[in-house]
Amino acid sequence: MTSVQRQILWGSSLGFMLFVFLTASYFLINPLPDWTQLWKRELMDIPVIVFTFSVSVAVGIIFGFSSGLYWSRQLQAIDSWLYQLEQGQQAEIEQSSRLQEIGSISARIEKLQKQIAEKAKLSQRLATEKAEEQESRIQEIISQERNRLARELHDSVSQQLFAASMLMSAINEGRPLSDHRETKQLKMVEEMIHQSQLEMRALLLHLRPAALKGKSLQEGIKELLVELSQKVTMTIHWKVEPFPLDKGVEDHLFRILQESVSNTLRHSKAAKIDVLLIKRDDLAILRVSDDGIGFDVEETKAGAYGLQNMYERAGEVGGTLKIVSVKNKGTRLEVKVPILMLAGEEHD
């Protein structure tokens, strides 16, 4: 039962009680020798008893309907405030009600909103401090290890592939064209070696620190996707809007993007991937979607470290992460983080 229906019912009951009161008062003031007089006496060509009952109930219904509309508006306003808080948005609280109870509720909701904002701000500050500390501690180790691995691959495997490519080119150029089948097979071997060289160059290009390293999130995303588009046959589209974010938020969103793209490359068998970074209603929104084979989110979440890591990273900066996947239709990952800039940390 809605508040309007409830108030109409109460109003009808009140109207009936008013009818009983008026009828009893009339009996006390003007005693009737015969009950049939109630039907014989008329007002506006209507029996008095019917007229009194109709007016009383009508007044009660009108009063109940008006009261129900008023309370419905008050409850809808409270529900709207709570929904905005649930969605991570700033609730637009209006102190227009004259009722002390509604005013007290709105004041508590406003206080709760400030507490949530402060907690999200604190979480982002802690995430920023944690990201800076971790980056400074492991950046040098990662850089040294990547450089060592890249150097060893370049000096050994890359050189061997280059030598094999040169050798196969010399063999193919010096052979007569009499045996077309063997010549075709040797050409295929040469192309495979050439493709392996390209893969090795892509691997050597990828062996670098994965952190933003002083760049903004937008710059890091563009650099990552441009580099990726040069290595894979997948079609990559992106839209990145320029807006400032805290260092910790940028670091977490960038790593979520890396994990998501990595999962797409390894598991999705997709032909296209779209990346979107926008700002809407004081929310930073990162969305990654593909047209791959999809997967069961609930079934995979429990045993997938990468998915759990992305959920944890989103929560550490006061955000939410949602993954929607449909079998043979694709997957969409969306992260929403409230933008609460810390003083002195905006990008110039």
Coordinates of C-alpha atoms in Angstrom, one line a residue:
M1 CA 0.0 0.0 0.0
T2 CA 1.4 3.4 -1.0
S3 CA 1.5 6.4 1.3
V4 CA -1.3 8.1 -0.7
Q5 CA -3.6 5.1 -0.4
R6 CA -2.8 4.8 3.3
Q7 CA -3.7 8.5 3.9
I8 CA -6.9 8.2 1.8
L9 CA -7.9 5.3 4.0
W10 CA -7.2 7.2 7.1
G11 CA -9.0 10.2 5.7
S12 CA -12.0 8.1 4.9
S13 CA -12.0 6.8 8.4
L14 CA -11.7 10.3 9.8
G15 CA -14.6 11.4 7.6
F16 CA -16.8 8.6 8.9
M17 CA -15.9 9.5 12.5
L18 CA -16.9 13.1 11.6
F19 CA -20.2 11.9 10.3
V20 CA -20.9 9.9 13.4
F21 CA -19.9 12.9 15.6
L22 CA -22.2 15.3 13.6
T23 CA -25.1 12.9 13.6
A24 CA -24.7 12.3 17.4
S25 CA -24.5 16.0 18.0
Y26 CA -27.6 16.6 15.9
F27 CA -29.5 14.0 17.9
L28 CA -28.5 15.6 21.2
I29 CA -29.5 19.1 20.1
N30 CA -32.7 18.1 18.2
P31 CA -34.1 14.8 19.5
L32 CA -36.2 13.1 16.8
P33 CA -39.4 11.3 17.7
D34 CA -39.1 9.2 14.6
W35 CA -36.0 7.8 12.9
T36 CA -37.7 8.2 9.5
Q37 CA -37.3 12.0 9.9
L38 CA -33.6 11.5 9.0
W39 CA -34.7 10.5 5.5
K40 CA -37.6 12.9 5.2
R41 CA -35.6 16.1 6.1
E42 CA -33.7 17.2 3.1
L43 CA -30.9 19.6 2.3
M44 CA -30.5 20.6 -1.3
D45 CA -33.0 18.0 -2.3
I46 CA -30.9 15.3 -0.6
P47 CA -31.8 13.5 2.7
V48 CA -29.9 15.1 5.5
I49 CA -28.3 11.8 6.6
V50 CA -27.0 11.1 3.1
F51 CA -25.8 14.6 2.6
T52 CA -24.0 14.6 6.0
F53 CA -22.4 11.2 5.3
S54 CA -21.3 12.2 1.7
V55 CA -19.8 15.5 2.8
S56 CA -18.0 14.0 5.7
V57 CA -16.5 11.2 3.7
A58 CA -15.6 13.5 0.8
V59 CA -13.8 15.9 3.2
G60 CA -11.9 12.9 4.7
I61 CA -10.9 11.6 1.3
I62 CA -9.7 15.0 0.1
F63 CA -7.8 15.6 3.3
G64 CA -6.2 12.1 3.1
F65 CA -5.3 12.5 -0.6
S66 CA -3.7 15.9 0.1
S67 CA -1.8 14.5 3.1
G68 CA -0.8 11.4 1.1
L69 CA 0.7 13.6 -1.7
Y70 CA 2.6 15.6 0.8
W71 CA 4.1 12.6 2.5
S72 CA 4.8 10.9 -0.8
R73 CA 6.9 13.9 -2.0
Q74 CA 8.8 13.9 1.3
L75 CA 9.5 10.1 1.1
Q76 CA 10.5 10.4 -2.6
A77 CA 12.9 13.1 -1.8
I78 CA 14.5 10.9 0.9
D79 CA 14.6 8.0 -1.4
S80 CA 16.3 10.1 -4.1
W81 CA 18.9 11.3 -1.6
L82 CA 19.7 7.7 -0.6
Y83 CA 19.8 6.5 -4.2
Q84 CA 22.3 9.3 -5.1
L85 CA 24.5 8.2 -2.2
E86 CA 24.3 4.6 -3.3
Q87 CA 25.5 5.5 -6.8
G88 CA 28.4 7.5 -5.4
Q89 CA 27.0 10.8 -6.4
Q90 CA 26.6 14.0 -4.4
A91 CA 23.0 14.1 -3.0
E92 CA 21.2 17.4 -3.7
I93 CA 19.6 17.9 -0.3
E94 CA 17.0 20.7 0.0
Q95 CA 16.1 22.0 3.5
S96 CA 12.6 23.0 2.4
S97 CA 10.5 20.9 4.7
R98 CA 9.0 22.6 7.8
L99 CA 8.7 19.3 9.7
Q100 CA 11.3 18.8 12.3
E101 CA 11.5 15.0 11.6
I102 CA 12.2 15.5 7.9
G103 CA 14.7 18.2 8.7
S104 CA 16.5 15.9 11.1
I105 CA 16.6 13.1 8.5
S106 CA 18.0 15.4 5.8
A107 CA 20.6 16.7 8.2
R108 CA 21.7 13.1 9.0
I109 CA 21.8 12.2 5.3
E110 CA 23.9 15.3 4.6
K111 CA 26.3 14.3 7.5
L112 CA 26.5 10.8 6.2
Q113 CA 27.3 12.1 2.7
K114 CA 30.2 14.2 4.2
Q115 CA 31.5 11.1 6.0
I116 CA 31.4 9.0 2.9
A117 CA 33.2 11.7 0.9
E118 CA 35.9 12.0 3.7
K119 CA 36.4 8.3 3.7
A120 CA 36.7 8.1 -0.1
K121 CA 39.2 11.1 0.1
L122 CA 41.2 9.3 2.8
S123 CA 41.2 6.1 0.8
Q124 CA 42.5 7.9 -2.3
R125 CA 45.2 9.7 -0.2
L126 CA 46.3 6.4 1.3
A127 CA 46.3 4.8 -2.2
T128 CA 48.4 7.7 -3.5
E129 CA 50.9 7.3 -0.7
K130 CA 51.0 3.6 -1.1
A131 CA 51.5 3.8 -4.8
E132 CA 54.3 6.3 -4.5
E133 CA 56.1 4.2 -1.9
Q134 CA 55.7 1.0 -3.9
E135 CA 56.8 2.6 -7.1
S136 CA 59.9 4.1 -5.6
R137 CA 60.8 0.8 -4.0
I138 CA 60.4 -1.6 -6.9
Q139 CA 60.9 0.7 -9.9
E140 CA 64.6 0.4 -9.9
I141 CA 64.5 -3.4 -9.4
I142 CA 62.0 -3.9 -12.2
S143 CA 63.9 -1.6 -14.5
Q144 CA 67.2 -3.4 -14.0
E145 CA 65.6 -6.8 -14.5
R146 CA 63.8 -5.8 -17.6
N147 CA 66.9 -4.2 -19.1
R148 CA 68.9 -7.4 -18.3
L149 CA 66.3 -9.6 -19.9
A150 CA 66.0 -7.4 -22.9
R151 CA 69.8 -7.3 -23.3
E152 CA 70.1 -11.1 -23.1
L153 CA 67.3 -11.6 -25.6
H154 CA 68.8 -9.1 -28.0
D155 CA 72.3 -10.6 -27.8
S156 CA 71.2 -14.2 -28.1
V157 CA 67.8 -15.0 -29.6
S158 CA 67.5 -11.8 -31.7
Q159 CA 70.9 -12.3 -33.2
Q160 CA 70.2 -15.9 -34.0
L161 CA 66.9 -15.1 -35.7
F162 CA 68.7 -12.4 -37.7
A163 CA 71.4 -14.9 -38.8
A164 CA 68.7 -17.5 -39.7
S165 CA 66.8 -14.9 -41.7
M166 CA 69.9 -13.9 -43.7
L167 CA 70.8 -17.6 -44.3
M168 CA 67.4 -18.4 -45.6
S169 CA 67.4 -15.4 -47.8
A170 CA 70.7 -16.5 -49.3
I171 CA 69.5 -20.0 -49.8
N172 CA 66.3 -18.9 -51.5
E173 CA 68.2 -16.5 -53.8
G174 CA 70.8 -19.1 -54.8
R175 CA 68.4 -21.9 -55.5
P176 CA 67.0 -22.7 -59.0
L177 CA 63.3 -22.4 -59.5
S178 CA 62.8 -25.9 -60.8
D179 CA 61.3 -27.4 -57.6
H180 CA 58.4 -25.1 -56.9
R181 CA 57.1 -27.1 -53.9
E182 CA 60.5 -27.1 -52.1
T183 CA 60.9 -23.4 -53.0
K184 CA 57.5 -22.6 -51.5
Q185 CA 58.3 -24.4 -48.3
L186 CA 61.6 -22.6 -47.9
K187 CA 59.8 -19.3 -48.5
M188 CA 57.3 -20.2 -45.8
V189 CA 60.2 -20.9 -43.4
E190 CA 61.7 -17.6 -44.3
E191 CA 58.4 -15.8 -43.6
M192 CA 58.1 -17.6 -40.2
I193 CA 61.6 -16.5 -39.2
H194 CA 60.7 -13.0 -40.3
Q195 CA 57.5 -13.1 -38.2
S196 CA 59.5 -14.4 -35.2
Q197 CA 61.8 -11.4 -35.6
L198 CA 58.8 -9.1 -35.5
E199 CA 57.5 -10.8 -32.4
M200 CA 60.9 -10.6 -30.8
R201 CA 61.1 -6.8 -31.5
A202 CA 57.6 -6.4 -30.0
L203 CA 58.7 -8.3 -26.9
L204 CA 61.9 -6.2 -26.6
L205 CA 59.8 -3.1 -27.0
H206 CA 57.4 -4.3 -24.3
L207 CA 60.2 -5.0 -21.8
R208 CA 60.1 -1.7 -20.0
P209 CA 58.6 -0.4 -16.7
A210 CA 54.8 -0.6 -16.8
A211 CA 54.2 2.3 -14.4
L212 CA 53.2 5.7 -15.6
K213 CA 56.6 7.2 -14.6
G214 CA 55.5 10.8 -14.3
K215 CA 53.0 10.8 -17.2
S216 CA 49.3 11.5 -16.8
L217 CA 46.8 8.6 -17.0
Q218 CA 45.7 9.9 -20.4
E219 CA 49.2 9.9 -21.8
G220 CA 49.9 6.4 -20.4
I221 CA 46.7 5.0 -22.0
K222 CA 47.5 6.5 -25.4
E223 CA 51.1 5.3 -25.3
L224 CA 50.1 1.8 -24.2
L225 CA 47.4 1.4 -26.9
V226 CA 49.4 2.9 -29.7
E227 CA 52.2 0.5 -28.9
L228 CA 49.8 -2.4 -28.6
S229 CA 48.1 -1.6 -32.0
Q230 CA 51.5 -1.9 -33.7
K231 CA 52.0 -5.4 -32.3
V232 CA 48.7 -7.1 -32.8
T233 CA 46.1 -7.5 -35.6
M234 CA 43.3 -6.6 -33.2
T235 CA 41.5 -3.3 -34.0
I236 CA 41.9 -0.9 -31.1
H237 CA 39.8 2.2 -30.6
W238 CA 40.0 4.6 -27.7
K239 CA 38.5 7.8 -26.5
V240 CA 40.3 9.6 -23.7
E241 CA 39.1 12.9 -22.2
P242 CA 41.6 15.3 -20.5
F243 CA 40.9 15.8 -16.8
P244 CA 43.2 15.7 -13.7
L245 CA 43.2 12.8 -11.2
D246 CA 45.2 12.0 -8.1
K247 CA 48.4 10.1 -8.6
G248 CA 47.0 7.0 -6.7
V249 CA 43.8 7.0 -8.7
E250 CA 45.7 7.2 -12.0
D251 CA 48.1 4.4 -11.0
H252 CA 45.2 2.1 -10.0
L253 CA 43.2 2.8 -13.1
F254 CA 46.2 2.3 -15.4
R255 CA 47.0 -1.1 -13.8
I256 CA 43.3 -2.1 -14.1
L257 CA 43.5 -1.2 -17.8
Q258 CA 46.6 -3.2 -18.2
E259 CA 45.1 -6.3 -16.5
S260 CA 41.9 -6.0 -18.6
V261 CA 43.7 -5.6 -21.9
S262 CA 46.0 -8.5 -21.0
N263 CA 43.0 -10.7 -20.2
T264 CA 41.4 -9.7 -23.5
L265 CA 44.5 -10.6 -25.5
R266 CA 45.0 -14.0 -23.8
H267 CA 41.4 -15.3 -23.5
S268 CA 38.8 -13.3 -25.4
K269 CA 39.7 -14.2 -29.1
A270 CA 38.3 -10.8 -29.9
A271 CA 38.8 -8.8 -33.1
K272 CA 38.1 -5.4 -31.6
I273 CA 38.7 -3.7 -28.3
D274 CA 37.4 -0.3 -27.3
V275 CA 38.8 1.8 -24.4
L276 CA 36.9 4.8 -22.9
L277 CA 38.1 7.3 -20.2
I278 CA 35.6 10.1 -19.5
K279 CA 34.4 12.3 -16.6
R280 CA 30.7 12.4 -15.9
D281 CA 29.0 13.9 -12.7
D282 CA 32.2 14.1 -10.7
L283 CA 33.0 10.4 -11.6
A284 CA 36.0 9.1 -13.5
I285 CA 34.8 6.3 -15.7
L286 CA 37.1 3.8 -17.4
R287 CA 35.4 1.3 -19.7
V288 CA 37.0 -1.5 -21.7
S289 CA 34.9 -3.6 -24.0
D290 CA 35.6 -6.3 -26.7
D291 CA 33.7 -8.5 -29.1
G292 CA 35.2 -11.8 -27.9
I293 CA 33.8 -15.1 -26.7
G294 CA 32.8 -13.8 -23.3
F295 CA 32.8 -15.8 -20.0
D296 CA 30.8 -16.5 -16.9
V297 CA 31.8 -13.7 -14.5
E298 CA 30.5 -15.3 -11.3
E299 CA 32.1 -18.6 -12.1
T300 CA 35.4 -17.1 -13.1
K301 CA 35.7 -14.5 -10.3
A302 CA 36.3 -16.9 -7.5
G303 CA 39.4 -18.5 -9.0
A304 CA 40.8 -15.6 -11.1
Y305 CA 43.5 -13.6 -9.3
G306 CA 43.5 -11.0 -12.0
L307 CA 39.8 -10.2 -11.6
Q308 CA 40.1 -10.1 -7.8
N309 CA 43.0 -7.8 -8.1
M310 CA 41.0 -5.4 -10.3
Y311 CA 38.1 -5.4 -7.8
E312 CA 40.5 -4.7 -5.0
R313 CA 42.2 -1.9 -6.8
A314 CA 38.9 -0.2 -7.6
G315 CA 37.8 -0.5 -4.0
E316 CA 41.1 1.0 -2.7
V317 CA 40.3 4.3 -4.3
G318 CA 36.7 4.4 -3.3
G319 CA 35.4 3.2 -6.7
T320 CA 33.3 0.4 -8.0
L321 CA 34.0 -2.1 -10.8
K322 CA 31.4 -3.9 -12.8
I323 CA 31.9 -6.6 -15.4
V324 CA 29.2 -7.7 -17.9
S325 CA 30.0 -10.6 -20.2
V326 CA 27.8 -12.5 -22.6
K327 CA 28.9 -15.7 -24.2
N328 CA 29.9 -15.2 -27.9
K329 CA 28.9 -11.5 -27.6
G330 CA 31.8 -9.9 -25.7
T331 CA 32.8 -8.4 -22.4
R332 CA 32.5 -4.9 -20.9
L333 CA 34.4 -3.8 -17.8
E334 CA 33.5 -0.5 -16.2
V335 CA 35.2 1.3 -13.3
K336 CA 33.7 4.4 -11.6
V337 CA 35.8 6.4 -9.2
P338 CA 34.6 9.6 -7.4
I339 CA 36.8 12.5 -8.3
L340 CA 38.0 14.2 -5.0
M341 CA 41.2 16.1 -5.9
L342 CA 43.8 16.4 -3.2
A343 CA 45.3 19.9 -2.7
G344 CA 48.5 20.4 -4.7
E345 CA 48.2 17.2 -6.7
E346 CA 46.5 18.4 -9.8
H347 CA 48.3 18.2 -13.1
D348 CA 49.3 21.4 -14.6

